[in-house]
Each structure stands twice: as C-alpha cells, then as structure tokens.
CSV table of C-alpha atoms and ligand atoms in Angstrom, one decimal:
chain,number,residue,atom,x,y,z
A,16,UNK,CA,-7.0,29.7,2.1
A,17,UNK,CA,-6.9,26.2,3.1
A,18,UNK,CA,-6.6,24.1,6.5
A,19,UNK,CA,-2.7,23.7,7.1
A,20,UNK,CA,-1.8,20.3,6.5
A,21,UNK,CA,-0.6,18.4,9.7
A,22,UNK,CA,1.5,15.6,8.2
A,23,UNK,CA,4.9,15.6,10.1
A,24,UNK,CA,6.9,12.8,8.4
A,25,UNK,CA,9.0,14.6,5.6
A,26,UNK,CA,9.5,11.5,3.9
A,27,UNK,CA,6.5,9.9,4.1
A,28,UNK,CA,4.9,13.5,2.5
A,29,UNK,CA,7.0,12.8,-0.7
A,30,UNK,CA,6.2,9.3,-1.6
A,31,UNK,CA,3.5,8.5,-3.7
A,32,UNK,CA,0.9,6.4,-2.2
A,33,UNK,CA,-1.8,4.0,-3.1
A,34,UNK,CA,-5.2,5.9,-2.2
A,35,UNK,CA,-8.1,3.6,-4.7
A,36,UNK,CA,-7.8,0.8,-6.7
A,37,UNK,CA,-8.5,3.1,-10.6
A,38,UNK,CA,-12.0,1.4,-11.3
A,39,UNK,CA,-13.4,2.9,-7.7
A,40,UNK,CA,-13.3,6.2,-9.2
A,41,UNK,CA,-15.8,6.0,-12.4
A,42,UNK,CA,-15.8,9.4,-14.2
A,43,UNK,CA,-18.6,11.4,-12.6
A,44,UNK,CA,-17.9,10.4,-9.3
A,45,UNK,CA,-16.6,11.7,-5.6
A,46,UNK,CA,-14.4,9.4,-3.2
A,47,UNK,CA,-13.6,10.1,0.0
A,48,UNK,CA,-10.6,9.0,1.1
A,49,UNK,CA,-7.6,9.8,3.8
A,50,UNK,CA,-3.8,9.6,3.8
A,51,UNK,CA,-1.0,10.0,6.5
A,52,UNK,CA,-4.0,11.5,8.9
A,53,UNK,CA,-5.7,14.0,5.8
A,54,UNK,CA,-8.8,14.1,4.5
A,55,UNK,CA,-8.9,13.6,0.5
A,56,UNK,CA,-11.2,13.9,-1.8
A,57,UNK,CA,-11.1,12.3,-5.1
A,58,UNK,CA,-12.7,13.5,-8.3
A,59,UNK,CA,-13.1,12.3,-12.1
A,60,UNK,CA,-14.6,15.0,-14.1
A,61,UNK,CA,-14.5,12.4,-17.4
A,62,UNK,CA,-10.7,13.3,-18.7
A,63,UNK,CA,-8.9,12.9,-14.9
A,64,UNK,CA,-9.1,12.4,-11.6
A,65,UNK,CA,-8.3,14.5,-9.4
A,66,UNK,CA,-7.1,14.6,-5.6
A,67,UNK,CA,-7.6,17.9,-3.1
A,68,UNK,CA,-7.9,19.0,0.8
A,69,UNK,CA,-11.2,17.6,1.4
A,70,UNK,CA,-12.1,20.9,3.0
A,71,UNK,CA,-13.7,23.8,1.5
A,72,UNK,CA,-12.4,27.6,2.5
A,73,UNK,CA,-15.2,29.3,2.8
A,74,UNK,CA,-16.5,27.3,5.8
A,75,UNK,CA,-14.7,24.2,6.1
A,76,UNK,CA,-17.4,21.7,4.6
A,77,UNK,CA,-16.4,18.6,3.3
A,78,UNK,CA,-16.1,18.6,-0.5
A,79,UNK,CA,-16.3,14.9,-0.9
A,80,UNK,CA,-20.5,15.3,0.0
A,81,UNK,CA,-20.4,17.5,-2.9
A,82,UNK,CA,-20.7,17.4,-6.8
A,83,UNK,CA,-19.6,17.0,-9.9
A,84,UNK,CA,-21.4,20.0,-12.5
A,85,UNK,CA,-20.1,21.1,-15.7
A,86,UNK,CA,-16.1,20.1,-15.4
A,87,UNK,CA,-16.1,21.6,-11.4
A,88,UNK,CA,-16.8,20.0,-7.8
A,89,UNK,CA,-19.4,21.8,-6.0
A,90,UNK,CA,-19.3,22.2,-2.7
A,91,UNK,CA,-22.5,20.7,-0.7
A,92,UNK,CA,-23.1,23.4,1.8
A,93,UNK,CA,-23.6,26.9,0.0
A,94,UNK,CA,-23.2,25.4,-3.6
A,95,UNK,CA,-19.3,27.1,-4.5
A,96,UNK,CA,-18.0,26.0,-7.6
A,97,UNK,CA,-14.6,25.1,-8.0
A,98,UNK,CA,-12.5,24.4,-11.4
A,99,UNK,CA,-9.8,22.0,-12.1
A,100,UNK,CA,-6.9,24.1,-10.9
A,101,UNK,CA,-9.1,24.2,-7.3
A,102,UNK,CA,-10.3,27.4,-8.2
A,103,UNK,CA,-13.5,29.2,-7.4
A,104,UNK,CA,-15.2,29.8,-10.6
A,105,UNK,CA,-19.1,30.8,-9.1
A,106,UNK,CA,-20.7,32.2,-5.8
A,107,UNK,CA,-24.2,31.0,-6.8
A,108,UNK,CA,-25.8,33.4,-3.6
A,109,UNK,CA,-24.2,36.4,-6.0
A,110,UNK,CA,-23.7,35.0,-9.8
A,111,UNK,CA,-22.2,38.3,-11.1
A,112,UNK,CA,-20.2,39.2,-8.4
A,113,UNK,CA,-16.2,37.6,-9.1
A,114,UNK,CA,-15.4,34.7,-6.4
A,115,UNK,CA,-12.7,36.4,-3.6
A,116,UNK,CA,-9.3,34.8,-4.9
A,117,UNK,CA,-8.7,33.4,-1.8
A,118,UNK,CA,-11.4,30.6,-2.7
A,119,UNK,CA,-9.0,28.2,-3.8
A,120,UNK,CA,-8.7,24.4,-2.7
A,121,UNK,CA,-5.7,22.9,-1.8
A,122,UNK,CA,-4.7,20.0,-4.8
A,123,UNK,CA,-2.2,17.0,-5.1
A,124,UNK,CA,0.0,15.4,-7.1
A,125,UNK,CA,-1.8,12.3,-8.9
A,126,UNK,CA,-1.3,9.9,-11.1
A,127,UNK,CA,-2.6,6.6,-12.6
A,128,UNK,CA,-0.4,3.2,-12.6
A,129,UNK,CA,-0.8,-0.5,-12.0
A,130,UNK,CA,-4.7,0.3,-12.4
A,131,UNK,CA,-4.5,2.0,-9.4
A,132,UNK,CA,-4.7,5.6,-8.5
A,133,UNK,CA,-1.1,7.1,-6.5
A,134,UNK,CA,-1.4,10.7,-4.4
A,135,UNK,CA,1.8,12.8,-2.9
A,136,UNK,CA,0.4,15.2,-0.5
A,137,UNK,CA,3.9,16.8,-0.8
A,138,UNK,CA,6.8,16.9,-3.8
A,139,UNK,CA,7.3,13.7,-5.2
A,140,UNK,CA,10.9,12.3,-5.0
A,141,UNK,CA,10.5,8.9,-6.7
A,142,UNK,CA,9.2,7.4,-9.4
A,143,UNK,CA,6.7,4.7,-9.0
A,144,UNK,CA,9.0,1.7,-9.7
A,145,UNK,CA,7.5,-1.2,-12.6
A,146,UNK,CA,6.6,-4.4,-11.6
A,147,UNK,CA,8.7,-7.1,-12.3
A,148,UNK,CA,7.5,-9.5,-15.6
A,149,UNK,CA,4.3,-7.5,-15.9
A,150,UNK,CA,5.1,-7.2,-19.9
A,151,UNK,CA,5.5,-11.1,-20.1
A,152,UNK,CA,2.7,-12.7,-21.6
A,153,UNK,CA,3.0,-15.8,-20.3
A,154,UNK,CA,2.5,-14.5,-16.4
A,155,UNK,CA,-0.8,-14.1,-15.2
A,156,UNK,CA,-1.7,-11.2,-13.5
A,157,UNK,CA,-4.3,-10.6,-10.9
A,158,UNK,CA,-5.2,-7.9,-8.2
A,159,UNK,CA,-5.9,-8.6,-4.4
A,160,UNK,CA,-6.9,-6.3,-1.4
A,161,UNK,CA,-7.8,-3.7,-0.5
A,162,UNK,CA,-7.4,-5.5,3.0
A,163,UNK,CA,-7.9,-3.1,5.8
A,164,UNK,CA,-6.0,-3.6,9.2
A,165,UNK,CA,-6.5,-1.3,12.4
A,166,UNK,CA,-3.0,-1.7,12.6
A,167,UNK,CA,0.4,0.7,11.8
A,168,UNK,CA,1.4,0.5,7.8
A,169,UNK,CA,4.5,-0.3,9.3
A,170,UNK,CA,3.3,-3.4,11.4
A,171,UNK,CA,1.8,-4.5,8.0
A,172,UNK,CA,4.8,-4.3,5.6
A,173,UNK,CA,6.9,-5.7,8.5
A,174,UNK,CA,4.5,-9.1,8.6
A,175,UNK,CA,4.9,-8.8,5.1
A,176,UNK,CA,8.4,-9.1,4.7
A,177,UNK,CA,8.7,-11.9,7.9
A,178,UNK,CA,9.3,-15.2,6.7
A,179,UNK,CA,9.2,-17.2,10.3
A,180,UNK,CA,5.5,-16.9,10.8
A,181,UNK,CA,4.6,-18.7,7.5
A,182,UNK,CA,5.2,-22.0,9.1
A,183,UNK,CA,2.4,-21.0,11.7
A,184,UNK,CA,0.1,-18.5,10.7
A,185,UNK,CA,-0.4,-19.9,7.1
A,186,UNK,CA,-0.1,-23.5,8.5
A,187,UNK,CA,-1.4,-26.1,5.7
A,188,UNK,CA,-1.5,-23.4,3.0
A,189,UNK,CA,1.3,-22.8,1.2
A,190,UNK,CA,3.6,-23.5,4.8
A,191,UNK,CA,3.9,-25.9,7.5
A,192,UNK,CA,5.2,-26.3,10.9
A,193,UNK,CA,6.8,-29.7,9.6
A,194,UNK,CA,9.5,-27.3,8.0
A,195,UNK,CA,9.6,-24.0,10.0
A,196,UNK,CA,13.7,-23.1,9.4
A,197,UNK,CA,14.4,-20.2,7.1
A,198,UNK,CA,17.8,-20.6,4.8
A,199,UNK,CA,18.9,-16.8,4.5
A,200,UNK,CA,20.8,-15.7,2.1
A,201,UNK,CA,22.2,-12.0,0.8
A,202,UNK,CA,21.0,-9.1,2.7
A,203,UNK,CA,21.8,-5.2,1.3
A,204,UNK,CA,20.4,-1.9,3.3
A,205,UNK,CA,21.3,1.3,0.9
A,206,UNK,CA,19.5,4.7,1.5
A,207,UNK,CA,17.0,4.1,-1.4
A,208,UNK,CA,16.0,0.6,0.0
A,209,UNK,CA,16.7,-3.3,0.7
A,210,UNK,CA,16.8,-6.1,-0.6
A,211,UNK,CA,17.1,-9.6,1.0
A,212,UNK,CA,16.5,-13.3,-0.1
A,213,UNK,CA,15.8,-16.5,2.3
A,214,UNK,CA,15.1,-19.9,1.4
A,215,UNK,CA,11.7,-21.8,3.4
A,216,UNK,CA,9.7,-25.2,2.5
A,217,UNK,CA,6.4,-25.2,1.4
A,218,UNK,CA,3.1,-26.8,0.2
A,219,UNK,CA,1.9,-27.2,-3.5
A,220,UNK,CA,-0.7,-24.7,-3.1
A,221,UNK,CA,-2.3,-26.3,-6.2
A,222,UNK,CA,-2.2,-30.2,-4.7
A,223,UNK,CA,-4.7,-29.2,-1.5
A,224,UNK,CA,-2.9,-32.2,0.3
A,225,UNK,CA,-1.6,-30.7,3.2
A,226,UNK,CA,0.7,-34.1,4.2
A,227,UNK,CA,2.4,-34.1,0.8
A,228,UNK,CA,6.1,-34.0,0.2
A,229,UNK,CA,7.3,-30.0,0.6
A,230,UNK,CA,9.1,-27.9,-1.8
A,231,UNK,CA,12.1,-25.4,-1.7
A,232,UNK,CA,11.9,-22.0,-2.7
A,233,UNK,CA,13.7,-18.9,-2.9
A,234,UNK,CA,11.8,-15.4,-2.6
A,235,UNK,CA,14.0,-12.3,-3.5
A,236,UNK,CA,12.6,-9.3,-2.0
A,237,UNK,CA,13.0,-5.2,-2.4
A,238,UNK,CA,11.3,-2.6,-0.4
A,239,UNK,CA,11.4,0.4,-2.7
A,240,UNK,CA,10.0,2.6,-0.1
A,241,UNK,CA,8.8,2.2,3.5
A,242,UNK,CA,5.2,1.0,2.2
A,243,UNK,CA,6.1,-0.3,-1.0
A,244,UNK,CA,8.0,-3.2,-2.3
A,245,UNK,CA,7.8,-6.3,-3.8
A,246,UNK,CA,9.0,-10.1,-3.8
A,247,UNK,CA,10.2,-12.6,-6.7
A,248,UNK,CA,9.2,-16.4,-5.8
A,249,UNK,CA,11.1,-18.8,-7.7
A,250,UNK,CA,10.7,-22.6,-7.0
A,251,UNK,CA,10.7,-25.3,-9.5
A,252,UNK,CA,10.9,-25.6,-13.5
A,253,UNK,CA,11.4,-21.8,-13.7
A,254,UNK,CA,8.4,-21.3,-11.8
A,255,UNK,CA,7.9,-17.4,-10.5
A,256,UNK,CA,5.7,-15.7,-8.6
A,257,UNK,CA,5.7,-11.9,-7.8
A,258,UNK,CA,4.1,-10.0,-5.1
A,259,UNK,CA,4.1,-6.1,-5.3
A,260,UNK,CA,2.7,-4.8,-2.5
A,261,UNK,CA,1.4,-1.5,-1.8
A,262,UNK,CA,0.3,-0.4,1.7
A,263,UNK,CA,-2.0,3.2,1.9
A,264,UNK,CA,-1.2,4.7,5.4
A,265,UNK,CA,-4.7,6.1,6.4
A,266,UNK,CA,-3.6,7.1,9.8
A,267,UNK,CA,-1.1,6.2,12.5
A,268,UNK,CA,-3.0,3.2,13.4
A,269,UNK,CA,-5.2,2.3,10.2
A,270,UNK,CA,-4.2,1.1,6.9
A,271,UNK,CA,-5.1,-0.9,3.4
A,272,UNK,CA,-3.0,-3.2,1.8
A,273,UNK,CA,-3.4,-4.3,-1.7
A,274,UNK,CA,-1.3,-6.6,-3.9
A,275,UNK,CA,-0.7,-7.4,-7.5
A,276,UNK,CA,0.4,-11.1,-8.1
A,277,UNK,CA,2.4,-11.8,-11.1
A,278,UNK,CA,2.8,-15.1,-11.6
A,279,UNK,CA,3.6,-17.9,-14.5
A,280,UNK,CA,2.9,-21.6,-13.1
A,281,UNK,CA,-0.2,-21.6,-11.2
A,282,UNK,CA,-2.9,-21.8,-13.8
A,283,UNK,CA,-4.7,-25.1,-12.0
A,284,UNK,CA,-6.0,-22.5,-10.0
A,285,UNK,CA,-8.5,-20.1,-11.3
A,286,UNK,CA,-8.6,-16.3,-10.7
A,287,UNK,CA,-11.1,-16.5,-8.0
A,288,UNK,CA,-10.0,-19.2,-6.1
A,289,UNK,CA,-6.8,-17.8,-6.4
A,290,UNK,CA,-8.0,-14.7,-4.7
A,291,UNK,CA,-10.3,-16.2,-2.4
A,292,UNK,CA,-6.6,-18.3,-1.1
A,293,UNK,CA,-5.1,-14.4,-0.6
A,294,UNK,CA,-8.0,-13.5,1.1
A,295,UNK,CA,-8.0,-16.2,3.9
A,296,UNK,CA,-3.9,-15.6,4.0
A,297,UNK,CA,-4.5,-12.2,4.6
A,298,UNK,CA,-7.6,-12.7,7.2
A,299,UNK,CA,-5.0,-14.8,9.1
A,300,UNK,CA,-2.4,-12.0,9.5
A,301,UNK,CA,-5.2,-9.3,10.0
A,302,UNK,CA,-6.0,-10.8,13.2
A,303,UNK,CA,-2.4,-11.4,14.5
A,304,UNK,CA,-1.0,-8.0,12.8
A,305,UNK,CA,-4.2,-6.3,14.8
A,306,UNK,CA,-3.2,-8.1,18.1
A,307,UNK,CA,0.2,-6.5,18.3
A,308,UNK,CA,0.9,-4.4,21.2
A,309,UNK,CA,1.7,-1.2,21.2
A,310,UNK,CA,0.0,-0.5,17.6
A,311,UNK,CA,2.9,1.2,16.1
A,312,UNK,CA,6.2,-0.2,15.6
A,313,UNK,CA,8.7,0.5,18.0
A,314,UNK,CA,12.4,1.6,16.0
A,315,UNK,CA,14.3,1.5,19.0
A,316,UNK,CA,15.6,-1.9,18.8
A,317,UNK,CA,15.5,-2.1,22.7
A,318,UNK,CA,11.9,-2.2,22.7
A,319,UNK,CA,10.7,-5.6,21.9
A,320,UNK,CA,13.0,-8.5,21.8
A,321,UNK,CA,14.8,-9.7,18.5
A,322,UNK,CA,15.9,-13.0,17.2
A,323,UNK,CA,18.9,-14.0,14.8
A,324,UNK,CA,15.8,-14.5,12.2
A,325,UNK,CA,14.6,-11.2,12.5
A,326,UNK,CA,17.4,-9.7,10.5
A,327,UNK,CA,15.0,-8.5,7.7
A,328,UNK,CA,12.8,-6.8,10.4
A,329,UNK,CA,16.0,-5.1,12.0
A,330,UNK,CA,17.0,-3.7,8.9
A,331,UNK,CA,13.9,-2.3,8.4
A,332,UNK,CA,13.6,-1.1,11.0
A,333,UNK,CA,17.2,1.1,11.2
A,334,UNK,CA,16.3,2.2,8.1
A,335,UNK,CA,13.2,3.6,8.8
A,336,UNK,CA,14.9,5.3,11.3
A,337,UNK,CA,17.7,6.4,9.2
A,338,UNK,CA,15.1,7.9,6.6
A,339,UNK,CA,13.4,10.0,9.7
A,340,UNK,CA,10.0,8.2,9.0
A,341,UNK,CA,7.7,8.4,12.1
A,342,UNK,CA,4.1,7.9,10.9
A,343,UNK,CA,2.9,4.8,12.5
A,344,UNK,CA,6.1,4.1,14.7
A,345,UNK,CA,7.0,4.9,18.5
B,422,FES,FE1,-18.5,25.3,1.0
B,422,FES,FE2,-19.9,27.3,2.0
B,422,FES,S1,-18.8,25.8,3.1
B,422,FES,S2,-19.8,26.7,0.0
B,423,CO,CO1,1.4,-13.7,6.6
C-alpha cells in the first residue's frame, strides 16, 4: 500500500532528474528530498543509494526521519523495518509474527552519473545523454549550484537558454550593454529536442577590465529534455566552454539548478574564483527569474508579448506544448 502518486505530467514522470549532487548522500545516510510535487527519500545502505515514496504504509510517517540498521531503513514512528526491495522485513511490537505483505514502500528508478544522483518517478524513456569533452584531458571540469529559485523549472531553463538579457543582467561580467545585438544563426525543433546557435560580444572574463575591447563568440546549444540541456562556447584560438545544465523541478513553483562547466582556456582563473563568478551570475538571474509574473510559464504564445529575438524561447515553448508537459506552466 502506498500514497498514490499525484504527478500529472506524463512526460515529465519519465525523465530522469537531478535530485542531489552524489557526495550529499554518504553511505549511512537519509536525504530528504522532493520531485515534480513528491516527497522522496534517499538512502545509501554502503553498496547503493536508494530513492522511495517518503511515506510509510502503516501510518503515513515520513521515512526520511528514520534510519539506516543492518542493510534496511527504519521507519521513525513504530520502528518497521524495511529491506532493499521496500519490503517489510520486521514488526518490532511482534518480532515473530511475519510483516502483512502489504508493508511495502513505493521505490524509484535511480541511478548515478556526472557525480550526481538521477531519479524517474515513472519508466524512464531516455538515457542520460554524455557531456560534451568530458573525456578530454585538457578541459577542466568543475561543478556549480545547486542554486535554488522560487521560480517554475521552466522560467529557469528559459533564462537559461535567453541570450538578450546577458547584455544587462550580467552587465560588466562576461557582457555589456556596449554590444547588446544577438547574431542568430541555425535553429532546429525535432520531437526529441532543439538545438540553436547565436552569436553575442563579450568581456574577457579573465582581464577584470570591464572597458576593454569585446570578443565574438558562438554558443551552440541542445535541450535534450525540457530541464536538461547544454551549450558549447567557442570563441577564440579554439577556445571552448561547455555548460550542461540540469534543473530538479521540486514543485510547480520551486526548483534547483546545477551546472557542470567543461571548459579548456580559462585556467587564469582558479576553481573557486571561477565558481564564486557563477555564483554572483546566478544571484543576478535568481532575483529577476523570481520577479516574473505569473510564476509559471505561460505556453500560450498570446500570453505575454514576444520579440523577433525570442525565437529560442518560442520554440521552446511550442515544444513544450507539443510534448504535453504542464508542470510549472499555465
Ligand atoms: Fe511507520 Fe508506524 S508509521 S512504523
Ligand atoms: Co543569466
């Protein structure tokens, strides 16, 4: 028996998502956590981790305040243990009695990659796609997030893939409003995805001169799924960066981004100045991404009002509609 899960997106149900970066779940320990509007609990009993309902059947305690004893999760409230497979394995109030059957926990599909851990609360249809020059040892990698907006996953992939607000919102960064046009290139909408590439002017985020000549550079971008995707950088002297952004939708108005950057030419800046740079990028979209009204992005293309640069947006948009994917939209 188990509370009746309540997602209603279909295609949302079947992606794998981002719910903790790996090392947040030491073996031994109990996460709670919540995806598309469900509560989660996370377990590592040493070999795995493990994802379930964060409910227990008997009466409807949360698991997650529970325990890890001898390879099973004990529940907090009347001290039911429960195996692996989500099965009751001991009634501790009456040790020799066998548990009812019905004692069972509802699990989920998950797995480990990217050093983070991925959940599908229903059947999984993809495969969590690779991240582009991750085997090249002459790119750097490094890990940024989890940033948290009180905002729709949708809202936050759509400022992700919006090119026009560099220019201001990221002002004397890596962009400037000296150079705010966009140069678009190729843009392809197929039922698995999109890709798109523009061209905009920026900064040399390693010179710290904000008044110093600008550069151009091309970012390729592919959304793999509505919350997942990823852009390729290329400026000069073969110089690449690559973003691969995951976005966990917690609820309809709450999510957590995080991002891997991938990148070969930027080694003037150390790791943690690098990420302290993401952080302050990303502390400048939180408060315009939270500011957006209505919360959730509107798919009818009536609703708000659309300019001849917001062609990425539009596509993504009609695609999320085309998909059926409602979490997080109006
Ligand atoms: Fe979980 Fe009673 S509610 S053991
Ligand atoms: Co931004």
């Amino acid at each position: 028996m188990s509370a009746t899960l309540m997602v209603q997106d279909q295609f949302l149900l079947h992606n794998w998502h981002v719910v903790a970066h790996s090392q947040d779940l030491q073996p031994g320990t109990v996460l709670q956590k919540r995806l598309l509007g469900e509560d989660i609990v996370l377990w590592h009993n040493g070999d795995q981790a493990l994802a379930w309902q964060d409910f227990c059947p008997h009466r409807g305690a949360r698991l997650s305040l529970g325990w890890i004893e001898k390879d099973n999760l004990v529940c907090p409230y009347h001290g039911l243990a429960f195996n692996t497979d989500g099965k009751c394995v001991l009634v501790p109030a009456t040790p020799d009695q066998p548990p009812p059957a019905r004692a069972c926990i509802q699990t989920y599909h998950i797995q480990e990659r990217h050093g983070m851990l991925w959940v599908c609360l229903g059947t999984p249809q993809n495969d969590i796609p690779a991240i582009p020059d991750w085997e090249d040892p002459s790119f750097r990698k490094i890990l940024c997030g989890p940033y948290h907006f009180n905002s729709s996953p949708l809202r936050v992939i759509e400022n992700l893939i919006d090119p026009t607000h560099f220019a201001f919102v990221h002002k004397g960064i890596f962009a400037d409003s000296r150079r705010p046009e966009v140069t678009h290139y190729d843009l392809e909408s197929h039922p698995d995805g999109i890709s798109f590439k523009f061209g905009i002017w920026e900064l040399d985020p390693a010179s710290g001169d904000p008044s110093a000549p600008m550069f151009f550079a091309t970012y390729q971008y592919r959304l793999c799924q509505p919350l997942l995707g990823y852009f390729q950088r290329r400026g000069d002297n073969d110089s690449c960066m690559n973003l691969f952004f995951m976005v966990t939708p917690v609820d309809e108005e709450e999510c957590v981004l995080s991002f891997w950057v991938v990148e070969n030419f930027l080694y003037k800046i150390p790791d943690s100045a690098f990420v302290a740079m993401e952080n302050q990028i990303m502390s400048q979209d939180k408060v315009i991404v939270e500011s957006q009204r209505p919360k959730r992005l509107p798919l009818d293309l009536q609703a708000e009002v659309h300019l001849p640069s917001d062609r990425y947006s539009i596509a993504y948009r009609k695609w999320l509609k085309q998909q059926g994917v409602t979490f997080g939209s109006i």
